[in-house]
Amino acid sequence: MAAEIAQPYPSAEVASDTLVDVRNLKVHFPIRGGLLGRTVASVKAVDGVDLTIKRGETLGLVGESGCGKSTLGRAVLQLVKPTDGSVIFEGTDLTRTSYGTLRRMRADMQMIFQDPFSSLDPRFTVGRIISEPMVNFGRGTSQEREARVKELLQVVGLNPAWVHRYPHEFSGGQRQRIGIARALALNPKFIVADEPISALDVSIQAQVLNLLADLRDQFNLTYLFIAHNLSAVKHVSKRVAVMYLGHIVELGSGDDVYANPQHPYTIALLSASPIPDPELELTRKRIILTGDVPSPVNPPSGCPFHPRCWKAQAICREVAPPLEEKRPNQIAACHFPGA
Amino acid sequence: MTEKLLEVQNLRTHFFTRTGVVKAVEDVSFYLEEGETLGVVGESGSGKSVTSLSIMRLIDKPGKIVGGKILFKGEDIAEMDEDRLLQIRGGKIAMIFQDPMTSLNPVLTVGFQIAEAVKTHLKLDDKAAMNRAAEMLERVRIPEARRRLNHYPHEFSGGMRQRVMIAIALSCNPQLLIADEPTTALDVTIQAQVLELIKGLSKEFRTATLLITHDLGVVAGTCDRVVVMYAGRVVESAPTHTLFKKPAHPYTQALLQAIPRPDEPPGSRLHAISGQPPSLINLPAGCPFAPRCVKAQARCRQELPPLETKGAGQMAACFYPY
């Protein structure tokens, strides 16, 4: 592959409206075994991903468990070290910059986690949780920080008088709001939201989705929104990327991807998500995939989806299809795209 | 009137905790006909799981069934002695749980676990039980069933484990299958497989199914009728088509509007339900949904609306339905 060689990326090359540019990103986790603890194999969690995220946009990233979507999100923020490839944030390659620069830049990049129970320290008050990033980066005096915490609580729809409470005093939805307030504390430009609503009840999911959309407009935020629920992703993002076994298999505007899915995996995923409408459920054609997602340690040859694909031909087992434009502004990695 | 397969009447299950009495299930009534699939929908804490555990008499201290009847073919499970209960539980009524990893025994082969149920309830010998186990694994479409009998649960994927659970549950030809969030821990493509399997097998075995879920999408594709629960009570029950087309209770209406749908234009705003479900220790007087309800009037905060017939087969507990 041509993109394997490390290249310098001058900032002028990156279009000014691009905030994050991910190029050929790979994250492989070694599996050690034997007496000497040698690397015997590796889990190819992310295996050559290219993505750009524009300023002010929300890019939705969908896939099933084990497809590498969370690892991709973490690798973009350098929370796991990529094995190869680069992540260019506002012209700086995060994988090749110094520790000091990366630390300074972390203030601009935040994360919202899936589990609102394990991502908040139970021994800290809400005030301390939300002000911690400001303390880390030496922002403001303690009075200023306190005022900021109260302002943030208000922004995410919680009562500012609750600063002295502990996480266990809040419900799941409220805790997720606290996590969002913490992510906003440093006025970031970019937020990776890793399944922010999966742990919440239906009636609370809608509240949090609406809040995230409001905050994006209010603070001009850019999101990478990771989810396994296609419907939720569609509500917050204009562009959607579908991931399978460490690869992006389809990327396009939400409208196109949902109305005219090109990759068979996208078609199957859409068909499998239940629609709350009994009449539609009765009439619509369902594609039910057989088998499970293969192991990322030993991915199938050729197209990673071919063992489960009903369209697979001989070529799919041999040649990995490139990610190409199949319809205007819609790319997919498939030899036989479309319905 | 024909006898119902299962009839739950005014069921009340409470938990006596140090901080107070949690009224997890309060005055819940519904029925299930033979061969029918009934969905029980609600959010966490609505009492749907406690209801299903009560039907199996699996409520442990500090919880207790404090009132009501659970009539299974006319026999009251709430009053049954342990011996009779053991015959019914796992035999006539079987259950599938949400998390297949914790509900299977990790140190026993799946063959042993299926055979155990069959030996207890169908009184088969070891060899016949193993044959039955292999047959059941084939029925739930596990490839190479014979060989897989000797495997342990950790050697199966999440979807496969849930299939093993289904195989155990259906191995004794139960008349009622209780599936408590059977697909919540699974991925969408696997969820679709497992739901198809439950649907197909319950038809084939003529088993009635009580499907407990928080996902209205799942209900739409699988159930004949739906019961909606909120704060320990039934707020609405209706045939699936009616419930989606003409929901009577404002909670059902709000829930339907709050779900993002894959067939809606992107970027559209969701109708969120404000506030959160009430604490079951300190339930508000009147209708439990009143504090979050857009239609609530003074009366709703004082009086508890009874569950009444509002349309054909449709019941709702609301003073101002539709």
XYZ file of C-alpha atoms in Angstrom:
661
model
C 0.000 0.000 0.000
C 1.265 3.434 -0.947
C 0.184 5.258 2.176
C 2.407 3.161 4.431
C 5.361 5.565 4.205
C 5.411 8.311 6.782
C 5.022 11.684 5.135
C 5.156 15.166 6.553
C 1.820 16.926 6.254
C 2.274 20.688 5.924
C -0.684 22.525 7.411
C -1.422 24.296 4.118
C -2.312 20.946 2.617
C -5.216 20.539 5.007
C -8.223 22.480 3.879
C -9.093 25.137 6.432
C -12.555 23.751 7.077
C -11.163 20.354 8.031
C -10.666 19.974 11.758
C -9.595 16.351 11.982
C -7.913 14.398 9.229
C -7.332 10.695 9.878
C -5.042 8.950 7.409
C -4.488 5.220 7.115
C -4.907 4.809 10.857
C -4.107 1.389 12.265
C -4.353 0.119 15.805
C -3.154 -3.419 16.368
C -3.104 -4.913 19.845
C -0.430 -7.578 20.289
C -1.381 -10.986 21.690
C 1.473 -12.378 23.723
C 1.945 -16.029 24.340
C 4.458 -18.749 25.041
C 7.144 -18.849 27.685
C 8.927 -15.706 26.538
C 5.819 -13.626 26.094
C 6.514 -13.085 22.417
C 3.916 -11.492 20.211
C 2.204 -14.421 18.571
C -0.568 -12.549 16.782
C -2.361 -9.243 16.871
C -5.927 -8.011 17.121
C -6.397 -5.691 14.159
C -8.934 -3.451 15.875
C -8.533 -0.604 13.392
C -6.949 -1.562 10.106
C -6.326 1.361 7.795
C -9.002 4.016 8.285
C -9.192 7.319 6.387
C -11.607 9.989 7.601
C -11.975 13.744 7.592
C -14.187 15.650 9.973
C -15.113 19.214 9.082
C -15.408 22.040 11.555
C -18.886 22.226 13.121
C -19.942 18.893 11.656
C -21.062 15.730 13.420
C -19.721 12.566 11.894
C -21.636 9.487 12.955
C -19.695 6.257 13.285
C -21.785 3.085 13.380
C -20.894 -0.536 13.798
C -21.429 -3.563 15.994
C -19.401 -4.544 19.045
C -15.867 -5.440 18.144
C -15.823 -3.542 14.851
C -13.222 -1.120 16.208
C -15.366 2.010 16.468
C -14.440 2.799 20.083
C -10.771 2.058 19.466
C -10.882 4.385 16.470
C -12.392 7.138 18.644
C -9.727 6.656 21.281
C -6.918 6.518 18.729
C -8.071 9.825 17.232
C -7.651 11.407 20.686
C -4.366 9.528 21.208
C -5.813 7.715 24.211
C -4.480 4.565 22.597
C -1.330 4.815 20.553
C -1.912 4.090 16.878
C 0.297 1.401 15.336
C 0.498 3.301 12.063
C -1.013 6.230 10.206
C -1.614 9.773 11.319
C -4.235 11.989 12.925
C -3.954 15.596 11.881
C -5.782 18.014 14.158
C -5.777 21.625 12.939
C -2.647 20.993 10.897
C -0.641 19.206 13.608
C 0.016 15.490 13.314
C -0.835 14.227 16.788
C 1.009 10.946 16.277
C 4.303 12.704 15.645
C 4.144 15.771 17.867
C 5.971 16.169 21.187
C 4.368 15.159 24.469
C 4.172 18.802 25.584
C 2.368 19.951 22.449
C -0.005 16.987 22.598
C -0.828 17.760 26.229
C -1.614 21.381 25.409
C -3.771 20.312 22.497
C -5.747 17.854 24.608
C -7.697 20.808 26.006
C -9.300 21.155 22.573
C -10.242 17.502 22.319
C -12.561 15.903 24.851
C -14.490 12.719 25.271
C -17.930 11.701 26.530
C -18.057 8.109 27.705
C -20.717 5.450 27.381
C -21.151 4.436 30.990
C -22.197 7.337 33.205
C -21.585 5.150 36.262
C -17.962 4.149 35.805
C -16.798 7.373 34.148
C -17.428 9.592 37.206
C -15.309 9.140 40.346
C -17.775 8.230 43.129
C -15.599 9.948 45.771
C -15.635 13.327 44.045
C -18.366 15.935 44.249
C -19.910 17.106 41.006
C -18.080 20.412 41.426
C -14.717 18.689 41.644
C -15.465 16.375 38.712
C -16.359 19.234 36.417
C -13.550 21.558 37.566
C -10.839 18.897 37.341
C -9.959 19.576 33.689
C -9.648 23.319 34.492
C -7.357 22.550 37.437
C -5.249 20.263 35.241
C -4.755 23.007 32.696
C -4.379 25.808 35.281
C -7.391 27.712 33.993
C -8.778 30.528 36.152
C -8.753 31.141 39.893
C -10.754 28.906 42.186
C -13.597 31.469 42.271
C -13.644 31.633 38.497
C -13.679 27.875 38.267
C -16.568 27.649 40.686
C -18.533 30.168 38.683
C -17.723 28.218 35.507
C -18.903 24.935 37.065
C -22.234 26.526 37.963
C -22.557 27.972 34.481
C -21.812 24.560 32.958
C -24.384 22.831 35.156
C -26.958 25.306 33.916
C -25.895 24.745 30.299
C -26.469 20.982 30.552
C -29.795 21.453 32.328
C -28.859 20.654 35.918
C -29.444 22.740 39.019
C -26.290 24.804 39.819
C -27.047 24.332 43.528
C -26.099 20.650 43.141
C -22.293 21.242 42.944
C -21.698 19.628 46.337
C -23.568 16.416 45.549
C -21.948 13.090 44.697
C -22.536 11.016 41.526
C -24.605 8.361 43.325
C -27.251 10.972 44.061
C -28.022 11.304 40.359
C -29.875 9.167 37.827
C -28.192 7.788 34.701
C -29.370 10.623 32.482
C -28.267 13.259 34.976
C -24.867 11.609 35.307
C -24.455 11.675 31.568
C -25.159 15.416 31.743
C -22.387 15.759 34.330
C -20.022 13.920 31.964
C -21.031 16.312 29.196
C -20.438 19.340 31.452
C -16.950 18.020 32.241
C -16.202 17.584 28.551
C -17.266 21.192 27.920
C -15.277 22.698 30.788
C -12.247 23.679 28.690
C -14.226 24.990 25.715
C -13.059 22.216 23.428
C -13.304 22.303 19.646
C -13.753 18.589 19.172
C -15.616 15.964 21.198
C -15.613 12.215 20.719
C -18.914 10.917 22.095
C -18.570 7.163 22.544
C -22.082 5.666 22.726
C -23.297 8.493 24.974
C -26.890 7.285 25.079
C -26.588 3.493 24.987
C -26.824 3.091 28.759
C -29.895 5.324 29.091
C -33.629 4.705 28.998
C -35.592 5.601 25.884
C -37.286 8.660 27.371
C -33.917 9.940 28.619
C -32.030 9.166 25.379
C -34.051 11.751 23.529
C -33.240 14.397 26.165
C -29.507 13.770 25.868
C -29.531 13.637 22.052
C -31.339 16.977 21.931
C -28.893 18.445 24.454
C -25.893 17.343 22.388
C -27.409 18.917 19.269
C -28.115 22.192 21.123
C -24.599 22.365 22.552
C -23.082 21.787 19.125
C -24.969 24.760 17.724
C -24.371 26.940 20.771
C -20.614 26.337 21.093
C -19.789 25.469 17.476
C -18.585 22.010 18.463
C -17.439 19.223 16.193
C -18.432 15.682 17.161
C -17.357 12.212 16.327
C -20.530 10.446 17.443
C -20.055 6.721 17.958
C -23.080 4.459 18.282
C -24.421 1.054 17.417
C -27.907 2.441 16.888
C -28.376 3.694 13.336
C -31.484 5.688 14.133
C -29.828 7.675 16.901
C -26.843 8.449 14.701
C -29.080 9.658 11.933
C -30.697 12.173 14.239
C -27.496 13.969 15.141
C -25.209 13.576 12.147
C -25.243 14.759 8.546
C -22.580 12.272 7.495
C -22.395 8.672 8.590
C -19.548 6.152 8.438
C -20.228 2.427 8.791
C -17.471 0.277 10.207
C -16.976 -3.482 10.011
C -14.033 -5.466 11.366
C -11.607 -2.550 11.570
C -12.506 -1.014 8.200
C -14.806 1.748 7.043
C -17.100 -0.031 4.598
C -19.347 2.889 3.682
C -19.401 6.643 4.175
C -21.802 9.268 2.925
C -24.497 11.723 3.920
C -27.071 10.254 6.280
C -29.788 10.678 3.631
C -27.878 8.727 1.010
C -26.591 6.005 3.279
C -30.071 5.335 4.673
C -32.045 5.709 1.457
C -29.529 4.103 -0.909
C -27.128 1.971 1.069
C -24.367 0.655 -1.209
C -22.533 -1.855 0.973
C -24.420 -5.083 1.761
C -23.430 -4.758 5.418
C -25.125 -1.352 5.609
C -28.186 -2.836 3.916
C -28.277 -5.668 6.465
C -27.719 -3.326 9.399
C -30.596 -1.070 8.305
C -32.815 -4.055 7.732
C -32.035 -5.475 11.181
C -32.862 -2.317 13.155
C -36.431 -2.644 14.333
C -38.830 0.129 13.328
C -41.535 1.049 15.852
C -44.314 0.547 13.316
C -46.068 -2.837 13.200
C -47.436 -2.323 9.676
C -44.036 -1.514 8.245
C -42.501 -4.401 10.150
C -45.010 -6.755 8.526
C -44.423 -5.641 4.977
C -40.783 -4.684 4.703
C -38.243 -7.097 3.348
C -35.833 -8.265 5.987
C -32.334 -9.477 5.449
C -31.137 -11.609 8.284
C -27.418 -12.231 8.284
C -26.138 -15.639 9.177
C -23.218 -16.199 11.496
C -21.219 -13.902 13.718
C -18.630 -11.212 13.152
C -15.303 -12.992 12.423
C -12.367 -12.610 14.758
C -10.214 -9.514 14.133
C -7.156 -11.643 14.975
C -7.575 -13.656 11.841
C -9.803 -11.630 9.522
C -11.108 -13.294 6.363
C -9.185 -12.875 3.125
C -10.417 -10.355 0.582
C -13.494 -8.458 1.712
C -13.898 -8.863 5.505
C -17.668 -9.187 5.081
C -17.684 -11.964 2.448
C -18.381 -14.936 4.805
C -21.709 -13.349 5.818
C -22.551 -11.680 2.520
C -25.332 -13.047 0.334
C -23.855 -11.394 -2.746
C -20.318 -12.698 -2.354
C -18.592 -14.023 -5.484
C -15.184 -15.594 -6.018
C -13.512 -12.180 -6.330
C -14.752 -11.115 -2.871
C -12.791 -13.925 -1.237
C -9.583 -12.909 -2.979
C -9.477 -9.170 -3.517
C -10.257 -6.624 -0.797
C -12.534 -4.064 -2.462
C -11.202 -0.481 -2.262
C -13.285 2.284 -0.689
C -14.498 4.115 -3.792
C -17.194 6.532 -4.810
C -20.250 4.521 -5.829
C -22.702 7.405 -5.987
C -21.933 11.147 -5.745
C -20.322 11.839 -2.346
C -20.974 8.301 -1.159
C -18.120 5.850 -0.894
C -18.288 2.123 -0.219
C -15.899 -0.811 -0.231
C -17.743 -3.399 -2.277
C -17.324 -5.209 -5.592
C -21.080 -5.494 -6.072
C -22.586 -2.388 -4.480
C -26.212 -1.299 -4.330
C -29.477 -3.064 -3.735
C -65.192 -17.673 28.024
C -62.247 -19.944 27.455
C -59.716 -20.302 30.199
C -56.636 -18.129 29.742
C -53.211 -19.737 29.778
C -51.941 -17.142 32.202
C -53.922 -14.607 34.114
C -52.224 -12.156 36.431
C -54.694 -10.442 38.732
C -53.871 -7.416 40.868
C -50.304 -8.572 41.421
C -48.361 -6.626 44.028
C -44.678 -7.285 44.669
C -42.904 -5.112 47.193
C -39.315 -4.889 48.391
C -38.835 -4.144 52.060
C -35.592 -2.165 52.138
C -33.982 -0.160 54.904
C -34.957 3.106 53.255
C -38.580 2.095 52.852
C -40.981 -0.142 50.956
C -40.309 -0.175 47.231
C -43.571 -0.874 45.455
C -41.952 -2.439 42.402
C -45.169 -3.977 41.110
C -48.459 -2.460 42.192
C -51.855 -3.778 41.141
C -50.761 -5.309 37.840
C -53.283 -7.324 35.832
C -53.004 -8.856 32.382
C -53.617 -12.148 30.628
C -52.040 -14.310 27.972
C -53.899 -16.669 25.633
C -52.464 -19.920 24.372
C -49.939 -19.475 21.563
C -50.046 -15.696 21.866
C -47.066 -13.337 22.103
C -47.517 -10.544 24.618
C -45.002 -7.716 24.931
C -44.410 -6.000 28.249
C -42.768 -2.622 27.639
C -41.317 -0.207 30.134
C -38.186 1.625 31.177
C -35.791 0.592 33.923
C -37.622 0.513 37.227
C -41.051 0.195 35.649
C -41.526 -3.227 37.246
C -41.500 -5.345 34.080
C -38.721 -7.681 35.193
C -40.094 -8.009 38.726
C -43.432 -8.975 37.160
C -41.803 -11.777 35.177
C -39.785 -12.981 38.162
C -42.973 -12.982 40.244
C -44.662 -15.241 37.687
C -41.790 -17.704 38.140
C -41.890 -17.151 41.929
C -38.226 -16.121 41.760
C -38.586 -13.132 44.064
C -36.084 -13.282 46.883
C -35.808 -11.357 50.142
C -36.259 -8.457 50.807
C -38.849 -8.814 48.045
C -42.228 -10.464 48.505
C -45.403 -11.034 46.564
C -47.812 -9.257 48.899
C -51.015 -9.602 46.950
C -52.792 -10.772 43.850
C -53.120 -13.978 41.902
C -50.999 -15.553 39.181
C -53.283 -18.095 37.531
C -51.514 -20.535 35.248
C -54.226 -22.720 33.657
C -56.400 -21.928 36.634
C -53.795 -22.819 39.244
C -52.478 -19.995 41.437
C -48.674 -19.884 41.269
C -48.554 -17.370 44.121
C -50.057 -19.991 46.461
C -48.322 -23.086 45.083
C -46.152 -25.344 47.262
C -42.450 -25.879 46.424
C -42.894 -29.360 44.893
C -45.593 -28.355 42.453
C -43.598 -25.212 41.664
C -40.537 -27.264 40.710
C -42.618 -29.238 38.215
C -43.893 -26.117 36.560
C -40.786 -23.952 36.664
C -38.514 -24.875 33.764
C -41.012 -27.477 32.578
C -44.343 -25.820 31.798
C -43.016 -22.280 32.109
C -39.489 -21.567 30.910
C -37.483 -18.390 31.014
C -34.730 -16.725 28.982
C -32.743 -14.000 30.667
C -31.026 -10.910 29.355
C -27.427 -11.897 29.954
C -26.654 -15.357 28.571
C -23.185 -15.349 30.083
C -24.309 -15.099 33.683
C -27.328 -17.360 33.288
C -25.349 -20.320 31.950
C -23.090 -22.286 34.288
C -19.497 -21.662 33.133
C -18.089 -24.956 34.476
C -20.603 -27.298 32.818
C -20.821 -28.183 29.132
C -23.859 -26.881 27.311
C -24.872 -30.467 26.531
C -24.986 -31.233 30.245
C -27.015 -28.104 30.947
C -29.668 -28.906 28.352
C -29.757 -32.583 29.362
C -30.192 -31.630 33.024
C -33.449 -29.825 32.281
C -34.732 -32.652 30.094
C -33.886 -35.338 32.666
C -35.693 -33.440 35.424
C -38.861 -32.627 33.552
C -39.272 -35.226 30.813
C -37.794 -38.078 32.898
C -35.459 -39.215 30.119
C -32.353 -41.341 30.726
C -28.822 -39.997 30.106
C -28.556 -41.157 26.529
C -31.994 -39.973 25.444
C -31.396 -36.664 27.215
C -28.160 -36.104 25.287
C -29.924 -36.931 22.042
C -32.625 -34.449 22.922
C -29.924 -31.855 23.718
C -28.314 -32.379 20.305
C -31.701 -32.116 18.623
C -32.436 -28.849 20.457
C -29.081 -27.337 19.487
C -29.899 -28.200 15.885
C -33.335 -26.616 16.254
C -31.763 -23.342 17.380
C -29.468 -23.606 14.344
C -26.146 -24.110 15.999
C -23.840 -25.655 13.419
C -22.264 -29.029 14.221
C -24.648 -29.486 17.148
C -23.347 -32.929 18.177
C -19.774 -31.711 18.568
C -20.835 -28.489 20.283
C -22.544 -30.437 23.086
C -19.173 -30.897 24.742
C -18.263 -27.238 24.631
C -18.400 -24.793 27.519
C -20.356 -21.517 27.439
C -17.209 -19.398 26.995
C -16.553 -21.152 23.687
C -19.722 -19.629 22.242
C -20.328 -16.054 21.068
C -23.016 -13.881 22.699
C -25.651 -14.685 20.076
C -24.839 -18.416 20.218
C -25.103 -18.423 24.023
C -28.542 -16.896 23.783
C -29.435 -19.700 21.339
C -28.248 -22.224 23.906
C -30.502 -20.534 26.484
C -33.413 -20.802 24.067
C -32.583 -24.479 23.498
C -32.670 -25.129 27.252
C -35.899 -23.180 27.659
C -37.729 -24.974 24.859
C -36.259 -28.439 25.513
C -39.126 -29.453 27.811
C -41.929 -28.228 25.517
C -43.096 -25.420 27.798
C -46.507 -23.868 27.323
C -45.248 -20.456 28.322
C -41.893 -18.876 27.513
C -40.888 -15.777 29.447
C -38.162 -13.861 27.615
C -36.759 -11.038 29.744
C -34.912 -8.618 27.447
C -33.532 -11.558 25.432
C -31.752 -9.415 22.864
C -30.706 -6.337 24.818
C -27.114 -7.525 25.229
C -26.810 -8.451 21.549
C -25.847 -6.539 18.423
C -28.581 -5.523 15.974
C -27.806 -8.108 13.305
C -27.637 -10.825 15.985
C -30.779 -9.450 17.645
C -32.630 -9.908 14.366
C -31.453 -13.542 14.166
C -32.487 -14.342 17.740
C -35.903 -12.665 17.438
C -36.638 -14.591 14.242
C -35.637 -17.764 16.014
C -37.896 -17.125 19.035
C -40.764 -16.193 16.726
C -40.323 -19.267 14.548
C -39.829 -21.751 17.359
C -42.687 -20.492 19.521
C -44.968 -20.949 16.528
C -43.570 -24.411 15.840
C -43.810 -25.538 19.485
C -47.105 -23.620 19.995
C -45.596 -21.850 22.980
C -47.100 -18.629 24.286
C -44.447 -15.959 24.785
C -44.209 -13.152 27.283
C -41.597 -10.814 25.804
C -40.221 -8.229 28.183
C -38.398 -5.376 26.524
C -37.690 -1.661 26.634
C -37.608 -1.483 22.851
C -40.883 -0.609 21.118
C -39.255 -1.464 17.797
C -38.815 -5.070 18.925
C -42.449 -5.189 20.048
C -43.694 -3.876 16.698
C -42.130 -6.777 14.842
C -42.934 -9.649 17.187
C -45.931 -9.186 19.508
C -49.679 -9.653 19.113
C -50.570 -7.486 22.087
C -48.652 -5.059 24.302
C -48.786 -4.051 27.948
C -47.068 -0.752 28.815
C -45.793 -0.363 32.373
C -44.780 2.768 34.230
C -43.681 3.089 37.864
C -44.880 -0.416 38.779
C -48.298 -0.148 37.157
C -49.902 -1.060 33.866
C -50.762 2.223 32.138
C -51.994 0.783 28.858
C -52.679 -2.519 27.147
C -53.770 -2.948 23.552
C -53.316 -5.010 20.386
C -49.960 -4.043 18.821
C -51.488 -2.293 15.799
C -53.839 -0.216 17.944
C -51.106 0.739 20.379
C -48.883 2.138 17.631
C -51.652 3.735 15.633
C -53.866 5.116 18.381
C -52.013 5.106 21.713
C -54.402 6.114 24.490
C -52.079 6.929 27.390
C -49.933 10.075 27.181
C -46.922 8.039 28.363
C -47.279 5.615 25.448
C -47.693 8.558 23.087
C -44.602 10.286 24.464
C -42.559 7.083 24.342
C -43.461 6.523 20.698
C -42.460 10.078 19.810
C -39.195 9.906 21.731
C -37.702 7.033 19.712
C -35.452 8.011 16.856
C -36.654 6.161 13.772
C -34.421 5.013 10.941
C -36.993 6.128 8.382
C -37.157 9.766 9.510
C -35.246 12.692 7.960
C -31.881 13.329 9.643
C -31.358 16.209 12.016
C -35.010 16.350 13.048
C -35.612 17.107 16.691
C -36.785 14.426 19.082
C -39.736 14.895 21.405
C -38.073 14.252 24.719
C -40.115 13.454 27.829
C -39.057 15.951 30.461
C -38.075 14.879 33.972
C -37.497 11.322 35.136
C -39.516 8.396 36.443
C -40.560 8.832 40.099
C -38.986 7.017 43.021
C -40.948 3.873 43.837
C -40.586 4.516 47.563
C -42.284 7.873 47.449
C -44.803 7.679 44.671
C -46.715 10.877 44.049
C -50.410 10.821 44.894
C -52.603 10.399 41.859
C -51.300 9.280 38.474
C -47.585 8.376 38.655
C -46.978 9.938 35.229
C -48.679 13.253 36.089
C -45.450 15.166 36.949
C -44.092 14.499 33.435
C -47.385 14.582 31.558
C -48.218 17.407 29.164
C -51.955 16.864 29.614
C -52.033 16.632 33.409
C -54.837 18.498 35.198
C -55.446 19.051 38.898
C -57.462 15.838 39.112
C -54.492 13.737 37.873
C -52.414 14.831 40.861
C -55.043 13.782 43.394
C -56.776 10.704 42.053
C -55.305 7.522 40.622
C -56.915 6.840 37.246
C -58.174 3.227 37.021
C -57.241 0.930 34.125
C -60.390 1.077 31.995
C -61.492 -0.012 28.548
C -61.060 2.858 26.077
C -61.493 1.058 22.767
C -61.589 -2.383 21.148
C -59.236 -4.485 23.244
C -57.577 -1.329 24.471
C -57.320 -0.362 28.130
C -55.619 2.659 29.643
C -55.221 4.260 33.046
C -55.825 7.888 32.185
C -58.497 10.529 32.777
C -57.641 12.348 29.543
C -56.729 9.683 26.985
C -55.868 10.145 23.250
